[in-house]
Amino acid sequence: MLNRVMQWIDSWSKPIQAQSISSENKQIQWVRIIPFIILHIACLAVFYVGISWFALAFMLMFYLIRMFSITAFFHRYLSHKTFKTSRVVQFIFVLIGTMSAQRGPLWWAAHHRYHHRFTDTAQDPHSSTHGFWYSHIGWFLNDYNFATRKEVIKDWLKYPELVWLDRFSLIIVLLTAVAIYALGEWLAVVYPSLATSGLQLLVWGFVVSTVLLIHATLCINSLAHLYGSRDFETEDQSRNNLFLSIITLGEGWHNNHHYYAGSARQGFYWWQIDITYYVLKIMSWVGLVWGLKPIPARVYEVSKIAQSASKVNIFIKTKTKKNSTGEST
Ligand SMILES: [Zn+2]
Ligand SMILES: [Zn+2]
């Protein structure tokens, strides 16, 4: 039990790393996840702390900036290396992502690399073949998936600051909560017209915002392998889903991503909204990131959308030609 509590603080302390999933390591480890449970129960405090426009706006903004850090930096950068950046920008956004309470950045990237390597098979950390609840949350709470799988993120272990963030991610989360509480207390004194307080900002701006952020992210592992369209014939169950793309800033084009994970862009067409990619593009214009990897032409050659669009184009062109020569009715 002491080990479990130690792992709250230092997630690398006495790691349990099983090679395969079993009925034993698939069980929820209740002591280990007490901080996670407290975070969810604390949402009930919304009925006690009241509400203000400022607290709601803060909740939304803090959700968006952390979601961007998760999708752009934990996912497209640390997991897939689809663009390049400086060590300072790398640290800043990985730090903001760590405030999301989704464990450490290297833990996140390592599990995601496993997911791509073994998608929807027995070795996938959150295989959709185990059903919705396991792929959404069950996998996140068991011994099979607590340890950082260092063997697949060796490329990042050379950065001590990333290793530190990975080990002590809970400290970053707690400091974030304290800072938001202090901000609320300060605003209550200096700008009373905002009608907020330390506790109100803590509950809406940190607790509720973080719980929404966690579950939106986890939906990509669960719902994005269940509901949506399949433009590419991948061997997994991945789907493209507009709603999930909106709440995760572009991650819902998951079937696209499982077919080709090497591009910084996940919405392969102009109408596949991918906010993360638009922000990365703007960041590239000012030199904060560079070398955004494109989508190769060969990807579009096997896309069902592109194929059906080209058939429509051929049909329209043919019809127009016939009309112009007066041979068609
Ligand atoms: Zn997936
Ligand atoms: Zn991925």
CSV table of C-alpha atoms and ligand atoms in Angstrom, one decimal:
chain,number,residue,atom,x,y,z
A,1,MET,CA,0.0,0.0,0.0
A,2,LEU,CA,2.9,2.4,0.8
A,3,ASN,CA,4.3,1.7,-2.6
A,4,ARG,CA,1.0,2.7,-4.2
A,5,VAL,CA,1.0,6.0,-2.2
A,6,MET,CA,4.7,6.6,-3.2
A,7,GLN,CA,3.7,6.1,-6.8
A,8,TRP,CA,1.3,9.1,-6.5
A,9,ILE,CA,4.3,11.3,-6.1
A,10,ASP,CA,7.0,9.5,-8.1
A,11,SER,CA,5.4,7.4,-10.8
A,12,TRP,CA,8.7,5.7,-11.5
A,13,SER,CA,8.9,4.3,-7.9
A,14,LYS,CA,8.9,0.5,-7.9
A,15,PRO,CA,7.3,0.1,-11.4
A,16,ILE,CA,5.2,-3.0,-12.1
A,17,GLN,CA,5.5,-3.7,-15.8
A,18,ALA,CA,3.8,-6.8,-17.0
A,19,GLN,CA,4.5,-8.0,-20.5
A,20,SER,CA,1.0,-9.1,-21.2
A,21,ILE,CA,-2.4,-8.4,-19.8
A,22,SER,CA,-4.0,-10.8,-17.3
A,23,SER,CA,-7.1,-11.0,-15.2
A,24,GLU,CA,-4.9,-9.9,-12.2
A,25,ASN,CA,-3.3,-6.8,-13.7
A,26,LYS,CA,-6.5,-5.8,-15.4
A,27,GLN,CA,-8.1,-5.1,-12.0
A,28,ILE,CA,-8.6,-1.4,-11.0
A,29,GLN,CA,-6.0,-0.4,-8.3
A,30,TRP,CA,-8.2,1.6,-6.0
A,31,VAL,CA,-5.4,3.0,-3.7
A,32,ARG,CA,-3.3,4.1,-6.6
A,33,ILE,CA,-6.1,6.0,-8.2
A,34,ILE,CA,-7.4,7.9,-5.1
A,35,PRO,CA,-6.2,11.3,-6.4
A,36,PHE,CA,-8.1,10.6,-9.6
A,37,ILE,CA,-11.3,9.7,-7.7
A,38,ILE,CA,-11.0,12.8,-5.5
A,39,LEU,CA,-10.7,15.0,-8.6
A,40,HIS,CA,-14.1,13.6,-9.9
A,41,ILE,CA,-15.9,13.9,-6.6
A,42,ALA,CA,-14.7,17.5,-6.2
A,43,CYS,CA,-16.8,18.4,-9.3
A,44,LEU,CA,-19.8,18.3,-6.9
A,45,ALA,CA,-18.4,21.4,-5.3
A,46,VAL,CA,-19.9,23.4,-8.2
A,47,PHE,CA,-23.1,23.4,-6.1
A,48,TYR,CA,-21.3,25.1,-3.3
A,49,VAL,CA,-19.0,27.7,-4.9
A,50,GLY,CA,-21.4,29.5,-7.1
A,51,ILE,CA,-20.7,30.5,-10.7
A,52,SER,CA,-19.4,33.5,-12.6
A,53,TRP,CA,-18.7,34.4,-16.2
A,54,PHE,CA,-15.0,34.8,-15.4
A,55,ALA,CA,-14.8,31.3,-13.9
A,56,LEU,CA,-16.6,29.7,-16.9
A,57,ALA,CA,-14.3,31.6,-19.4
A,58,PHE,CA,-11.2,30.5,-17.4
A,59,MET,CA,-12.5,26.9,-17.5
A,60,LEU,CA,-12.9,27.0,-21.2
A,61,MET,CA,-9.6,28.8,-21.9
A,62,PHE,CA,-7.6,26.4,-19.6
A,63,TYR,CA,-9.3,23.5,-21.3
A,64,LEU,CA,-8.3,24.7,-24.8
A,65,ILE,CA,-4.7,25.5,-24.0
A,66,ARG,CA,-4.1,22.2,-22.3
A,67,MET,CA,-6.0,20.3,-25.1
A,68,PHE,CA,-3.8,21.9,-27.6
A,69,SER,CA,-0.7,21.0,-25.6
A,70,ILE,CA,-1.9,17.3,-25.4
A,71,THR,CA,-2.8,17.0,-29.1
A,72,ALA,CA,0.1,19.0,-30.5
A,73,PHE,CA,2.9,18.1,-28.1
A,74,PHE,CA,2.0,14.9,-26.3
A,75,HIS,CA,0.5,13.3,-29.4
A,76,ARG,CA,1.8,14.8,-32.7
A,77,TYR,CA,5.2,15.7,-31.3
A,78,LEU,CA,6.3,13.3,-28.5
A,79,SER,CA,4.4,10.3,-29.8
A,80,HIS,CA,4.8,10.7,-33.6
A,81,LYS,CA,7.5,13.4,-34.2
A,82,THR,CA,5.5,15.1,-36.9
A,83,PHE,CA,7.2,18.4,-36.5
A,84,LYS,CA,10.3,20.0,-34.9
A,85,THR,CA,10.7,22.7,-32.2
A,86,SER,CA,13.2,24.2,-29.8
A,87,ARG,CA,14.0,22.7,-26.4
A,88,VAL,CA,12.4,25.8,-24.7
A,89,VAL,CA,9.1,25.6,-26.6
A,90,GLN,CA,9.2,21.8,-26.2
A,91,PHE,CA,9.5,22.2,-22.4
A,92,ILE,CA,6.8,24.9,-22.1
A,93,PHE,CA,4.1,23.0,-24.0
A,94,VAL,CA,5.0,19.7,-22.4
A,95,LEU,CA,4.7,21.4,-19.0
A,96,ILE,CA,1.3,22.8,-19.9
A,97,GLY,CA,0.2,19.3,-21.1
A,98,THR,CA,1.4,17.8,-17.8
A,99,MET,CA,-1.1,20.2,-16.0
A,100,SER,CA,-3.8,18.1,-17.6
A,101,ALA,CA,-3.5,15.3,-15.0
A,102,GLN,CA,-3.1,12.6,-17.8
A,103,ARG,CA,0.0,11.2,-16.1
A,104,GLY,CA,3.5,12.1,-17.4
A,105,PRO,CA,4.3,13.1,-21.0
A,106,LEU,CA,6.6,10.1,-21.6
A,107,TRP,CA,4.0,7.7,-20.0
A,108,TRP,CA,1.5,9.2,-22.4
A,109,ALA,CA,3.7,9.0,-25.5
A,110,ALA,CA,4.9,5.5,-24.7
A,111,HIS,CA,1.4,4.1,-24.3
A,112,HIS,CA,0.3,5.8,-27.4
A,113,ARG,CA,3.1,4.3,-29.4
A,114,TYR,CA,2.1,0.9,-28.1
A,115,HIS,CA,-1.5,1.7,-29.2
A,116,HIS,CA,-0.3,2.3,-32.7
A,117,ARG,CA,2.0,-0.7,-32.8
A,118,PHE,CA,-0.7,-3.2,-31.6
A,119,THR,CA,-4.0,-1.4,-32.3
A,120,ASP,CA,-7.0,-3.3,-31.2
A,121,THR,CA,-5.0,-6.5,-30.5
A,122,ALA,CA,-4.2,-8.1,-27.1
A,123,GLN,CA,-1.1,-6.0,-26.6
A,124,ASP,CA,-2.9,-2.7,-27.2
A,125,PRO,CA,-3.0,-0.8,-23.8
A,126,HIS,CA,-6.6,0.2,-24.5
A,127,SER,CA,-7.8,-2.2,-27.2
A,128,SER,CA,-11.4,-1.4,-28.2
A,129,THR,CA,-12.0,-5.2,-28.4
A,130,HIS,CA,-12.3,-5.1,-24.6
A,131,GLY,CA,-15.4,-2.9,-24.9
A,132,PHE,CA,-16.2,0.8,-24.3
A,133,TRP,CA,-15.5,1.0,-20.5
A,134,TYR,CA,-12.2,-0.7,-20.7
A,135,SER,CA,-10.9,1.3,-23.7
A,136,HIS,CA,-12.2,4.5,-22.1
A,137,ILE,CA,-11.2,4.3,-18.5
A,138,GLY,CA,-10.5,0.8,-17.3
A,139,TRP,CA,-7.1,0.6,-18.9
A,140,PHE,CA,-6.1,3.9,-17.3
A,141,LEU,CA,-6.6,2.5,-13.8
A,142,ASN,CA,-4.9,-0.9,-13.8
A,143,ASP,CA,-1.4,-2.3,-13.1
A,144,TYR,CA,-0.9,-3.3,-16.7
A,145,ASN,CA,-0.7,0.4,-17.7
A,146,PHE,CA,0.8,2.4,-14.8
A,147,ALA,CA,4.5,2.1,-15.6
A,148,THR,CA,6.1,4.3,-18.2
A,149,ARG,CA,7.1,1.9,-21.0
A,150,LYS,CA,10.6,3.3,-21.4
A,151,GLU,CA,11.7,0.9,-24.1
A,152,VAL,CA,9.6,2.7,-26.7
A,153,ILE,CA,10.5,6.3,-25.7
A,154,LYS,CA,14.3,6.0,-25.5
A,155,ASP,CA,14.5,9.0,-27.9
A,156,TRP,CA,13.2,11.3,-25.1
A,157,LEU,CA,15.0,10.0,-22.1
A,158,LYS,CA,18.0,12.2,-22.9
A,159,TYR,CA,16.0,15.2,-21.8
A,160,PRO,CA,16.2,15.3,-17.9
A,161,GLU,CA,13.5,18.0,-17.7
A,162,LEU,CA,11.0,15.7,-19.6
A,163,VAL,CA,12.0,12.7,-17.4
A,164,TRP,CA,11.4,14.9,-14.3
A,165,LEU,CA,8.0,15.9,-15.5
A,166,ASP,CA,7.1,12.3,-16.2
A,167,ARG,CA,8.1,11.1,-12.7
A,168,PHE,CA,6.6,13.9,-10.7
A,169,SER,CA,3.6,14.9,-12.8
A,170,LEU,CA,1.3,14.9,-9.8
A,171,ILE,CA,3.4,17.7,-8.2
A,172,ILE,CA,2.9,19.8,-11.3
A,173,VAL,CA,-0.9,19.2,-11.1
A,174,LEU,CA,-1.1,20.1,-7.4
A,175,LEU,CA,1.0,23.3,-8.0
A,176,THR,CA,-1.3,24.2,-10.8
A,177,ALA,CA,-4.4,23.8,-8.5
A,178,VAL,CA,-2.7,26.0,-5.8
A,179,ALA,CA,-1.8,28.7,-8.4
A,180,ILE,CA,-5.4,28.9,-9.7
A,181,TYR,CA,-6.8,29.1,-6.2
A,182,ALA,CA,-4.3,31.9,-5.4
A,183,LEU,CA,-5.3,33.7,-8.6
A,184,GLY,CA,-9.0,33.5,-7.6
A,185,GLU,CA,-8.3,34.9,-4.2
A,186,TRP,CA,-6.2,37.7,-5.6
A,187,LEU,CA,-8.9,38.6,-8.2
A,188,ALA,CA,-11.6,38.6,-5.5
A,189,VAL,CA,-9.7,41.4,-3.8
A,190,VAL,CA,-8.4,43.4,-6.7
A,191,TYR,CA,-11.3,43.0,-9.2
A,192,PRO,CA,-14.4,42.2,-7.0
A,193,SER,CA,-16.6,43.0,-10.1
A,194,LEU,CA,-15.6,39.6,-11.6
A,195,ALA,CA,-17.5,38.0,-8.8
A,196,THR,CA,-15.1,35.1,-8.4
A,197,SER,CA,-13.1,33.6,-5.5
A,198,GLY,CA,-10.2,31.2,-4.9
A,199,LEU,CA,-12.5,28.3,-4.3
A,200,GLN,CA,-14.8,29.1,-7.3
A,201,LEU,CA,-11.9,29.4,-9.7
A,202,LEU,CA,-10.3,26.2,-8.3
A,203,VAL,CA,-13.5,24.2,-8.8
A,204,TRP,CA,-14.6,25.5,-12.3
A,205,GLY,CA,-11.2,26.5,-13.7
A,206,PHE,CA,-9.2,23.5,-12.5
A,207,VAL,CA,-11.4,20.6,-11.3
A,208,VAL,CA,-14.2,20.7,-13.8
A,209,SER,CA,-12.0,21.8,-16.7
A,210,THR,CA,-9.5,19.0,-16.0
A,211,VAL,CA,-12.2,16.3,-15.7
A,212,LEU,CA,-13.8,17.4,-19.0
A,213,LEU,CA,-10.3,17.4,-20.6
A,214,ILE,CA,-9.4,13.9,-19.4
A,215,HIS,CA,-12.6,12.4,-20.7
A,216,ALA,CA,-12.6,14.2,-24.0
A,217,THR,CA,-9.0,12.8,-24.5
A,218,LEU,CA,-10.0,9.3,-23.4
A,219,CYS,CA,-13.0,9.4,-25.9
A,220,ILE,CA,-10.4,9.1,-28.7
A,221,ASN,CA,-9.4,5.7,-27.3
A,222,SER,CA,-13.0,4.6,-26.8
A,223,LEU,CA,-15.6,6.4,-29.0
A,224,ALA,CA,-13.2,7.0,-31.9
A,225,HIS,CA,-12.8,3.3,-32.3
A,226,LEU,CA,-16.6,2.8,-32.1
A,227,TYR,CA,-18.6,5.6,-33.8
A,228,GLY,CA,-17.9,7.4,-37.1
A,229,SER,CA,-17.0,6.8,-40.7
A,230,ARG,CA,-14.1,4.8,-42.1
A,231,ASP,CA,-12.4,6.5,-45.1
A,232,PHE,CA,-9.5,4.1,-45.0
A,233,GLU,CA,-9.5,0.3,-44.8
A,234,THR,CA,-7.3,-0.1,-41.7
A,235,GLU,CA,-6.9,-3.4,-39.8
A,236,ASP,CA,-8.3,-1.7,-36.7
A,237,GLN,CA,-11.6,-0.2,-35.7
A,238,SER,CA,-10.6,3.5,-35.9
A,239,ARG,CA,-13.3,6.0,-37.0
A,240,ASN,CA,-13.5,9.6,-38.3
A,241,ASN,CA,-15.8,11.6,-36.1
A,242,LEU,CA,-16.6,15.3,-36.4
A,243,PHE,CA,-17.9,15.8,-32.9
A,244,LEU,CA,-14.8,14.3,-31.4
A,245,SER,CA,-12.7,16.4,-33.6
A,246,ILE,CA,-14.3,19.6,-32.3
A,247,ILE,CA,-14.0,18.7,-28.6
A,248,THR,CA,-10.4,17.5,-29.1
A,249,LEU,CA,-9.2,20.2,-31.5
A,250,GLY,CA,-8.7,17.7,-34.4
A,251,GLU,CA,-8.1,14.3,-32.9
A,252,GLY,CA,-11.4,12.9,-34.0
A,253,TRP,CA,-10.1,12.1,-37.5
A,254,HIS,CA,-8.8,9.0,-36.0
A,255,ASN,CA,-9.3,6.7,-39.0
A,256,ASN,CA,-7.2,9.1,-41.0
A,257,HIS,CA,-4.6,9.1,-38.3
A,258,HIS,CA,-4.4,5.3,-37.9
A,259,TYR,CA,-4.0,5.0,-41.7
A,260,TYR,CA,-1.2,7.6,-41.8
A,261,ALA,CA,0.2,8.8,-38.4
A,262,GLY,CA,3.3,10.5,-39.9
A,263,SER,CA,1.7,13.9,-40.7
A,264,ALA,CA,1.2,16.9,-38.4
A,265,ARG,CA,-2.2,17.3,-39.9
A,266,GLN,CA,-5.0,14.8,-39.1
A,267,GLY,CA,-7.9,16.4,-41.0
A,268,PHE,CA,-6.9,15.3,-44.5
A,269,TYR,CA,-9.5,17.6,-46.2
A,270,TRP,CA,-10.3,21.3,-45.8
A,271,TRP,CA,-13.6,20.5,-44.3
A,272,GLN,CA,-12.2,18.1,-41.7
A,273,ILE,CA,-11.7,20.7,-39.0
A,274,ASP,CA,-8.3,20.3,-37.3
A,275,ILE,CA,-7.7,23.3,-35.0
A,276,THR,CA,-4.5,21.9,-33.7
A,277,TYR,CA,-3.0,21.8,-37.1
A,278,TYR,CA,-4.1,25.4,-37.9
A,279,VAL,CA,-2.4,26.6,-34.7
A,280,LEU,CA,0.7,24.7,-35.5
A,281,LYS,CA,0.8,26.3,-38.9
A,282,ILE,CA,0.5,29.8,-37.4
A,283,MET,CA,3.3,28.8,-34.9
A,284,SER,CA,5.4,27.7,-37.9
A,285,TRP,CA,5.0,31.2,-39.5
A,286,VAL,CA,6.7,32.8,-36.5
A,287,GLY,CA,9.4,30.1,-36.1
A,288,LEU,CA,8.1,28.5,-32.9
A,289,VAL,CA,7.8,25.1,-34.7
A,290,TRP,CA,9.1,24.0,-38.1
A,291,GLY,CA,9.3,21.0,-40.4
A,292,LEU,CA,5.6,20.1,-40.2
A,293,LYS,CA,5.4,16.8,-42.0
A,294,PRO,CA,2.8,16.8,-44.9
A,295,ILE,CA,0.3,14.2,-46.0
A,296,PRO,CA,1.9,12.2,-48.9
A,297,ALA,CA,-0.1,12.1,-52.2
A,298,ARG,CA,-0.3,8.3,-52.0
A,299,VAL,CA,-2.6,8.6,-49.0
A,300,TYR,CA,-5.2,10.4,-51.1
A,301,GLU,CA,-4.9,7.8,-53.8
A,302,VAL,CA,-6.5,5.2,-51.5
A,303,SER,CA,-8.9,7.5,-49.7
A,304,LYS,CA,-12.5,6.5,-50.4
A,305,ILE,CA,-13.5,10.2,-50.2
A,306,ALA,CA,-11.0,11.2,-52.8
A,307,GLN,CA,-12.1,8.3,-55.0
A,308,SER,CA,-15.8,9.1,-54.8
A,309,ALA,CA,-15.1,12.8,-55.3
A,310,SER,CA,-13.1,12.1,-58.5
A,311,LYS,CA,-16.0,9.9,-59.8
A,312,VAL,CA,-18.4,12.8,-59.2
A,313,ASN,CA,-15.9,15.2,-61.0
A,314,ILE,CA,-15.7,12.9,-64.0
A,315,PHE,CA,-19.5,12.7,-64.1
A,316,ILE,CA,-19.9,16.5,-63.9
A,317,LYS,CA,-17.3,17.1,-66.5
A,318,THR,CA,-18.8,14.5,-68.9
A,319,LYS,CA,-22.3,16.0,-68.4
A,320,THR,CA,-21.1,19.5,-69.0
A,321,LYS,CA,-19.3,18.5,-72.2
A,322,LYS,CA,-22.4,16.8,-73.5
A,323,ASN,CA,-24.5,19.8,-72.7
A,324,SER,CA,-22.2,22.2,-74.5
A,325,THR,CA,-22.4,20.2,-77.6
A,326,GLY,CA,-26.2,19.8,-77.3
A,327,GLU,CA,-26.0,16.0,-77.5
A,328,SER,CA,-27.5,15.5,-74.0
A,329,THR,CA,-31.0,16.1,-72.9
B,1,ZN,ZN,-6.6,4.7,-31.9
B,2,ZN,ZN,-1.3,8.7,-32.7
